[in-house]
Amino acid sequence: MITLRTSITGAVLALSLVSAGCVSVLPEQPKPEAVYRLPDPQTRVELETNVVIREPDAPRLLAVRKITSQGPDGGFKVLPGVAWADRATRMFQVTLLDAFSTSGNGLAVDDVTGVSGAYEVYWRVSQFSLDGGEGVCQLELTLLDGGSREPVAQHTVSASSPASARDDLARAIALADAGRQCVERAATFIAERAVAPESEDISDESL
């Protein structure tokens, strides 16, 4: 005799098996053929005082590990065969930290350490994608006073780098190189404006 309890138990078991089957047949996300990071800066600049480098903001599509290409209509396409080794915003932060020499009077400080500095860098990755066979990068930077957090200077840097071939691997390398160039230009701007308090020229106008 089949009881109601037996029927319910059987139905639950059948549902569990169906659910497990559904999970097992879902297609796995394709793994990229290669992963990339931003190249090390070719030059390193000295700081006069400590500067806190925060992870930059970015549109969601540009802040992750995906590498994108922008089409003529402005739409973005994800390149399936390549990816970044880490989220793009973290790569920019680490590369900018590495763009400063440790031989100066000041140091570039990762904000996660909790160490304060005379200045802080608030910045945004406004463009970091492929445009056909060219890698394009743009960074918007604001240098803040570390105490008052008032803006001291603002600047935008940009860079581009052509790919050596049409394949996605060569295009990813070109985009990484454009990111490196952007970071180096950002570091130069920060080093020029982040002067030690005792060396500040009071005639300079803050933005």
PDB file of C-alpha atoms in Angstrom:
ATOM      1  CA  MET A   1       0.000   0.000   0.000  1.00  0.00           C
ATOM      2  CA  ILE A   2       1.383   3.388  -1.014  1.00  0.00           C
ATOM      3  CA  THR A   3       0.937   5.995   1.676  1.00  0.00           C
ATOM      4  CA  LEU A   4       0.842   9.745   1.261  1.00  0.00           C
ATOM      5  CA  ARG A   5       4.154  10.009   3.100  1.00  0.00           C
ATOM      6  CA  THR A   6       5.795   7.575   0.680  1.00  0.00           C
ATOM      7  CA  SER A   7       4.474   9.542  -2.303  1.00  0.00           C
ATOM      8  CA  ILE A   8       5.807  12.831  -0.943  1.00  0.00           C
ATOM      9  CA  THR A   9       9.211  11.292  -0.219  1.00  0.00           C
ATOM     10  CA  GLY A  10       9.388   9.900  -3.732  1.00  0.00           C
ATOM     11  CA  ALA A  11       8.418  13.225  -5.257  1.00  0.00           C
ATOM     12  CA  VAL A  12      11.092  15.067  -3.259  1.00  0.00           C
ATOM     13  CA  LEU A  13      13.710  12.495  -4.299  1.00  0.00           C
ATOM     14  CA  ALA A  14      12.704  12.767  -7.941  1.00  0.00           C
ATOM     15  CA  LEU A  15      12.843  16.582  -7.782  1.00  0.00           C
ATOM     16  CA  SER A  16      16.316  16.409  -6.227  1.00  0.00           C
ATOM     17  CA  LEU A  17      17.564  14.133  -9.004  1.00  0.00           C
ATOM     18  CA  VAL A  18      16.111  16.406 -11.676  1.00  0.00           C
ATOM     19  CA  SER A  19      17.696  19.462 -10.051  1.00  0.00           C
ATOM     20  CA  ALA A  20      21.042  17.711  -9.824  1.00  0.00           C
ATOM     21  CA  GLY A  21      20.758  16.726 -13.451  1.00  0.00           C
ATOM     22  CA  CYS A  22      20.022  20.302 -14.480  1.00  0.00           C
ATOM     23  CA  VAL A  23      23.104  21.563 -12.662  1.00  0.00           C
ATOM     24  CA  SER A  24      25.350  18.936 -14.212  1.00  0.00           C
ATOM     25  CA  VAL A  25      24.375  19.722 -17.807  1.00  0.00           C
ATOM     26  CA  LEU A  26      24.937  23.487 -17.594  1.00  0.00           C
ATOM     27  CA  PRO A  27      27.767  24.480 -19.956  1.00  0.00           C
ATOM     28  CA  GLU A  28      30.986  25.523 -18.250  1.00  0.00           C
ATOM     29  CA  GLN A  29      32.352  28.991 -18.919  1.00  0.00           C
ATOM     30  CA  PRO A  30      35.177  28.779 -21.471  1.00  0.00           C
ATOM     31  CA  LYS A  31      38.606  29.300 -19.987  1.00  0.00           C
ATOM     32  CA  PRO A  32      40.775  31.965 -21.654  1.00  0.00           C
ATOM     33  CA  GLU A  33      43.738  30.851 -23.727  1.00  0.00           C
ATOM     34  CA  ALA A  34      45.953  33.438 -22.035  1.00  0.00           C
ATOM     35  CA  VAL A  35      45.807  35.926 -19.161  1.00  0.00           C
ATOM     36  CA  TYR A  36      47.635  39.237 -19.055  1.00  0.00           C
ATOM     37  CA  ARG A  37      48.583  41.968 -16.617  1.00  0.00           C
ATOM     38  CA  LEU A  38      49.845  45.497 -17.099  1.00  0.00           C
ATOM     39  CA  PRO A  39      53.580  45.551 -17.861  1.00  0.00           C
ATOM     40  CA  ASP A  40      55.941  46.947 -15.232  1.00  0.00           C
ATOM     41  CA  PRO A  41      56.559  50.700 -15.586  1.00  0.00           C
ATOM     42  CA  GLN A  42      59.616  51.452 -17.704  1.00  0.00           C
ATOM     43  CA  THR A  43      60.523  54.430 -15.529  1.00  0.00           C
ATOM     44  CA  ARG A  44      59.990  55.185 -11.835  1.00  0.00           C
ATOM     45  CA  VAL A  45      59.589  58.653 -10.378  1.00  0.00           C
ATOM     46  CA  GLU A  46      60.415  59.910  -6.883  1.00  0.00           C
ATOM     47  CA  LEU A  47      57.933  61.392  -4.421  1.00  0.00           C
ATOM     48  CA  GLU A  48      58.665  64.241  -2.019  1.00  0.00           C
ATOM     49  CA  THR A  49      56.110  63.016   0.516  1.00  0.00           C
ATOM     50  CA  ASN A  50      53.851  60.033   1.187  1.00  0.00           C
ATOM     51  CA  VAL A  51      50.887  59.599  -1.144  1.00  0.00           C
ATOM     52  CA  VAL A  52      48.062  57.113  -0.559  1.00  0.00           C
ATOM     53  CA  ILE A  53      47.048  55.293  -3.747  1.00  0.00           C
ATOM     54  CA  ARG A  54      43.508  53.957  -3.716  1.00  0.00           C
ATOM     55  CA  GLU A  55      42.044  51.433  -6.133  1.00  0.00           C
ATOM     56  CA  PRO A  56      40.433  53.440  -8.939  1.00  0.00           C
ATOM     57  CA  ASP A  57      36.768  53.518  -9.800  1.00  0.00           C
ATOM     58  CA  ALA A  58      35.626  52.302 -13.205  1.00  0.00           C
ATOM     59  CA  PRO A  59      32.476  51.393 -15.109  1.00  0.00           C
ATOM     60  CA  ARG A  60      31.486  47.843 -14.199  1.00  0.00           C
ATOM     61  CA  LEU A  61      32.427  46.411 -17.585  1.00  0.00           C
ATOM     62  CA  LEU A  62      35.952  47.847 -17.308  1.00  0.00           C
ATOM     63  CA  ALA A  63      36.545  46.951 -13.661  1.00  0.00           C
ATOM     64  CA  VAL A  64      36.616  43.169 -14.028  1.00  0.00           C
ATOM     65  CA  ARG A  65      38.924  40.609 -15.639  1.00  0.00           C
ATOM     66  CA  LYS A  66      37.205  40.691 -19.012  1.00  0.00           C
ATOM     67  CA  ILE A  67      38.935  42.335 -21.974  1.00  0.00           C
ATOM     68  CA  THR A  68      36.558  44.247 -24.208  1.00  0.00           C
ATOM     69  CA  SER A  69      36.534  45.724 -27.681  1.00  0.00           C
ATOM     70  CA  GLN A  70      34.367  48.684 -28.633  1.00  0.00           C
ATOM     71  CA  GLY A  71      32.634  48.547 -32.003  1.00  0.00           C
ATOM     72  CA  PRO A  72      31.811  51.396 -34.407  1.00  0.00           C
ATOM     73  CA  ASP A  73      28.311  51.661 -32.902  1.00  0.00           C
ATOM     74  CA  GLY A  74      29.730  52.165 -29.403  1.00  0.00           C
ATOM     75  CA  GLY A  75      28.785  48.687 -28.207  1.00  0.00           C
ATOM     76  CA  PHE A  76      31.246  46.490 -26.349  1.00  0.00           C
ATOM     77  CA  LYS A  77      32.200  42.909 -27.121  1.00  0.00           C
ATOM     78  CA  VAL A  78      34.016  40.617 -24.696  1.00  0.00           C
ATOM     79  CA  LEU A  79      37.048  38.820 -26.128  1.00  0.00           C
ATOM     80  CA  PRO A  80      36.546  35.163 -25.126  1.00  0.00           C
ATOM     81  CA  GLY A  81      40.108  33.889 -25.562  1.00  0.00           C
ATOM     82  CA  VAL A  82      41.930  36.360 -23.307  1.00  0.00           C
ATOM     83  CA  ALA A  83      41.473  37.872 -19.846  1.00  0.00           C
ATOM     84  CA  TRP A  84      43.278  39.916 -17.220  1.00  0.00           C
ATOM     85  CA  ALA A  85      45.149  38.120 -14.439  1.00  0.00           C
ATOM     86  CA  ASP A  86      43.251  40.191 -11.853  1.00  0.00           C
ATOM     87  CA  ARG A  87      40.425  42.709 -11.915  1.00  0.00           C
ATOM     88  CA  ALA A  88      41.537  45.646 -14.016  1.00  0.00           C
ATOM     89  CA  THR A  89      41.152  48.262 -11.293  1.00  0.00           C
ATOM     90  CA  ARG A  90      43.414  46.363  -8.916  1.00  0.00           C
ATOM     91  CA  MET A  91      46.013  45.965 -11.664  1.00  0.00           C
ATOM     92  CA  PHE A  92      46.018  49.724 -12.216  1.00  0.00           C
ATOM     93  CA  GLN A  93      46.481  50.349  -8.499  1.00  0.00           C
ATOM     94  CA  VAL A  94      49.396  47.905  -8.174  1.00  0.00           C
ATOM     95  CA  THR A  95      51.100  49.205 -11.309  1.00  0.00           C
ATOM     96  CA  LEU A  96      50.796  52.809 -10.116  1.00  0.00           C
ATOM     97  CA  LEU A  97      52.316  51.847  -6.763  1.00  0.00           C
ATOM     98  CA  ASP A  98      55.219  50.267  -8.670  1.00  0.00           C
ATOM     99  CA  ALA A  99      55.659  53.413 -10.779  1.00  0.00           C
ATOM    100  CA  PHE A 100      57.221  55.276  -7.857  1.00  0.00           C
ATOM    101  CA  SER A 101      60.798  54.870  -6.684  1.00  0.00           C
ATOM    102  CA  THR A 102      61.566  54.023  -3.065  1.00  0.00           C
ATOM    103  CA  SER A 103      64.653  56.249  -3.077  1.00  0.00           C
ATOM    104  CA  GLY A 104      62.789  59.545  -2.653  1.00  0.00           C
ATOM    105  CA  ASN A 105      61.710  61.295   0.547  1.00  0.00           C
ATOM    106  CA  GLY A 106      58.172  59.980   0.150  1.00  0.00           C
ATOM    107  CA  LEU A 107      56.522  56.685  -0.656  1.00  0.00           C
ATOM    108  CA  ALA A 108      53.440  55.539  -2.533  1.00  0.00           C
ATOM    109  CA  VAL A 109      51.225  53.727  -0.020  1.00  0.00           C
ATOM    110  CA  ASP A 110      48.544  51.120  -0.681  1.00  0.00           C
ATOM    111  CA  ASP A 111      45.354  52.328   1.014  1.00  0.00           C
ATOM    112  CA  VAL A 112      44.662  48.874   2.489  1.00  0.00           C
ATOM    113  CA  THR A 113      47.631  49.336   4.839  1.00  0.00           C
ATOM    114  CA  GLY A 114      45.776  52.072   6.717  1.00  0.00           C
ATOM    115  CA  VAL A 115      48.855  54.337   6.600  1.00  0.00           C
ATOM    116  CA  SER A 116      48.024  58.019   6.083  1.00  0.00           C
ATOM    117  CA  GLY A 117      49.820  60.365   3.728  1.00  0.00           C
ATOM    118  CA  ALA A 118      50.094  64.044   2.948  1.00  0.00           C
ATOM    119  CA  TYR A 119      48.059  63.364  -0.182  1.00  0.00           C
ATOM    120  CA  GLU A 120      45.590  60.818  -1.515  1.00  0.00           C
ATOM    121  CA  VAL A 121      44.843  59.899  -5.110  1.00  0.00           C
ATOM    122  CA  TYR A 122      41.222  59.499  -6.129  1.00  0.00           C
ATOM    123  CA  TRP A 123      41.014  58.344  -9.727  1.00  0.00           C
ATOM    124  CA  ARG A 124      38.818  56.708 -12.309  1.00  0.00           C
ATOM    125  CA  VAL A 125      39.439  54.439 -15.293  1.00  0.00           C
ATOM    126  CA  SER A 126      37.149  56.120 -17.819  1.00  0.00           C
ATOM    127  CA  GLN A 127      38.359  54.172 -20.848  1.00  0.00           C
ATOM    128  CA  PHE A 128      40.239  50.878 -21.135  1.00  0.00           C
ATOM    129  CA  SER A 129      39.264  48.823 -24.138  1.00  0.00           C
ATOM    130  CA  LEU A 130      40.222  47.950 -27.682  1.00  0.00           C
ATOM    131  CA  ASP A 131      39.211  50.138 -30.570  1.00  0.00           C
ATOM    132  CA  GLY A 132      39.738  47.895 -33.555  1.00  0.00           C
ATOM    133  CA  GLY A 133      43.432  47.036 -33.551  1.00  0.00           C
ATOM    134  CA  GLU A 134      44.385  49.684 -31.026  1.00  0.00           C
ATOM    135  CA  GLY A 135      44.406  49.624 -27.220  1.00  0.00           C
ATOM    136  CA  VAL A 136      43.002  52.808 -25.678  1.00  0.00           C
ATOM    137  CA  CYS A 137      43.252  53.989 -22.068  1.00  0.00           C
ATOM    138  CA  GLN A 138      42.134  57.101 -20.219  1.00  0.00           C
ATOM    139  CA  LEU A 139      42.466  57.918 -16.526  1.00  0.00           C
ATOM    140  CA  GLU A 140      40.885  60.812 -14.623  1.00  0.00           C
ATOM    141  CA  LEU A 141      42.893  61.797 -11.549  1.00  0.00           C
ATOM    142  CA  THR A 142      42.178  63.986  -8.540  1.00  0.00           C
ATOM    143  CA  LEU A 143      44.913  64.649  -5.993  1.00  0.00           C
ATOM    144  CA  LEU A 144      43.423  65.263  -2.543  1.00  0.00           C
ATOM    145  CA  ASP A 145      44.925  66.846   0.540  1.00  0.00           C
ATOM    146  CA  GLY A 146      45.431  63.962   2.963  1.00  0.00           C
ATOM    147  CA  GLY A 147      44.123  65.962   5.910  1.00  0.00           C
ATOM    148  CA  SER A 148      41.233  68.039   4.617  1.00  0.00           C
ATOM    149  CA  ARG A 149      40.539  65.808   1.601  1.00  0.00           C
ATOM    150  CA  GLU A 150      40.098  68.945  -0.462  1.00  0.00           C
ATOM    151  CA  PRO A 151      41.086  68.675  -4.150  1.00  0.00           C
ATOM    152  CA  VAL A 152      44.579  69.977  -4.840  1.00  0.00           C
ATOM    153  CA  ALA A 153      44.880  69.200  -8.547  1.00  0.00           C
ATOM    154  CA  GLN A 154      42.996  67.383 -11.275  1.00  0.00           C
ATOM    155  CA  HIS A 155      44.256  65.924 -14.502  1.00  0.00           C
ATOM    156  CA  THR A 156      43.345  63.474 -17.275  1.00  0.00           C
ATOM    157  CA  VAL A 157      45.891  61.241 -18.972  1.00  0.00           C
ATOM    158  CA  SER A 158      45.388  59.058 -22.005  1.00  0.00           C
ATOM    159  CA  ALA A 159      47.390  56.689 -24.168  1.00  0.00           C
ATOM    160  CA  SER A 160      46.994  54.317 -27.083  1.00  0.00           C
ATOM    161  CA  SER A 161      49.025  51.442 -28.455  1.00  0.00           C
ATOM    162  CA  PRO A 162      48.629  49.635 -31.809  1.00  0.00           C
ATOM    163  CA  ALA A 163      48.505  45.853 -31.939  1.00  0.00           C
ATOM    164  CA  SER A 164      51.291  44.052 -33.790  1.00  0.00           C
ATOM    165  CA  ALA A 165      48.778  41.607 -35.330  1.00  0.00           C
ATOM    166  CA  ARG A 166      45.032  41.111 -35.706  1.00  0.00           C
ATOM    167  CA  ASP A 167      44.614  38.196 -33.303  1.00  0.00           C
ATOM    168  CA  ASP A 168      43.157  38.682 -29.840  1.00  0.00           C
ATOM    169  CA  LEU A 169      46.418  37.869 -28.055  1.00  0.00           C
ATOM    170  CA  ALA A 170      48.273  40.668 -29.849  1.00  0.00           C
ATOM    171  CA  ARG A 171      45.382  43.052 -29.242  1.00  0.00           C
ATOM    172  CA  ALA A 172      45.361  42.233 -25.508  1.00  0.00           C
ATOM    173  CA  ILE A 173      49.086  42.996 -25.332  1.00  0.00           C
ATOM    174  CA  ALA A 174      48.459  46.346 -27.029  1.00  0.00           C
ATOM    175  CA  LEU A 175      45.760  47.233 -24.502  1.00  0.00           C
ATOM    176  CA  ALA A 176      48.043  46.279 -21.613  1.00  0.00           C
ATOM    177  CA  ASP A 177      50.753  48.534 -23.050  1.00  0.00           C
ATOM    178  CA  ALA A 178      48.311  51.433 -23.329  1.00  0.00           C
ATOM    179  CA  GLY A 179      47.448  50.908 -19.658  1.00  0.00           C
ATOM    180  CA  ARG A 180      51.145  50.996 -18.727  1.00  0.00           C
ATOM    181  CA  GLN A 181      51.650  54.267 -20.562  1.00  0.00           C
ATOM    182  CA  CYS A 182      48.638  55.780 -18.822  1.00  0.00           C
ATOM    183  CA  VAL A 183      49.981  54.763 -15.426  1.00  0.00           C
ATOM    184  CA  GLU A 184      53.416  56.244 -16.122  1.00  0.00           C
ATOM    185  CA  ARG A 185      51.859  59.569 -17.112  1.00  0.00           C
ATOM    186  CA  ALA A 186      49.655  59.503 -14.037  1.00  0.00           C
ATOM    187  CA  ALA A 187      52.705  58.909 -11.831  1.00  0.00           C
ATOM    188  CA  THR A 188      54.515  61.871 -13.397  1.00  0.00           C
ATOM    189  CA  PHE A 189      51.549  64.146 -12.701  1.00  0.00           C
ATOM    190  CA  ILE A 190      51.276  62.980  -9.085  1.00  0.00           C
ATOM    191  CA  ALA A 191      55.000  63.418  -8.429  1.00  0.00           C
ATOM    192  CA  GLU A 192      54.917  66.955  -9.826  1.00  0.00           C
ATOM    193  CA  ARG A 193      51.958  68.102  -7.748  1.00  0.00           C
ATOM    194  CA  ALA A 194      52.403  66.154  -4.496  1.00  0.00           C
ATOM    195  CA  VAL A 195      54.978  68.472  -2.990  1.00  0.00           C
ATOM    196  CA  ALA A 196      56.070  68.248   0.632  1.00  0.00           C
ATOM    197  CA  PRO A 197      54.118  70.712   2.826  1.00  0.00           C
ATOM    198  CA  GLU A 198      57.206  72.717   3.772  1.00  0.00           C
ATOM    199  CA  SER A 199      58.115  73.078   0.086  1.00  0.00           C
ATOM    200  CA  GLU A 200      54.734  74.261  -1.158  1.00  0.00           C
ATOM    201  CA  ASP A 201      54.673  77.526  -3.036  1.00  0.00           C
ATOM    202  CA  ILE A 202      51.874  79.527  -1.473  1.00  0.00           C
ATOM    203  CA  SER A 203      51.465  81.429  -4.741  1.00  0.00           C
ATOM    204  CA  ASP A 204      50.257  78.276  -6.504  1.00  0.00           C
ATOM    205  CA  GLU A 205      46.532  78.057  -7.061  1.00  0.00           C
ATOM    206  CA  SER A 206      44.757  74.881  -6.037  1.00  0.00           C
ATOM    207  CA  LEU A 207      42.078  73.505  -8.292  1.00  0.00           C
TER     208      LEU A 207
END
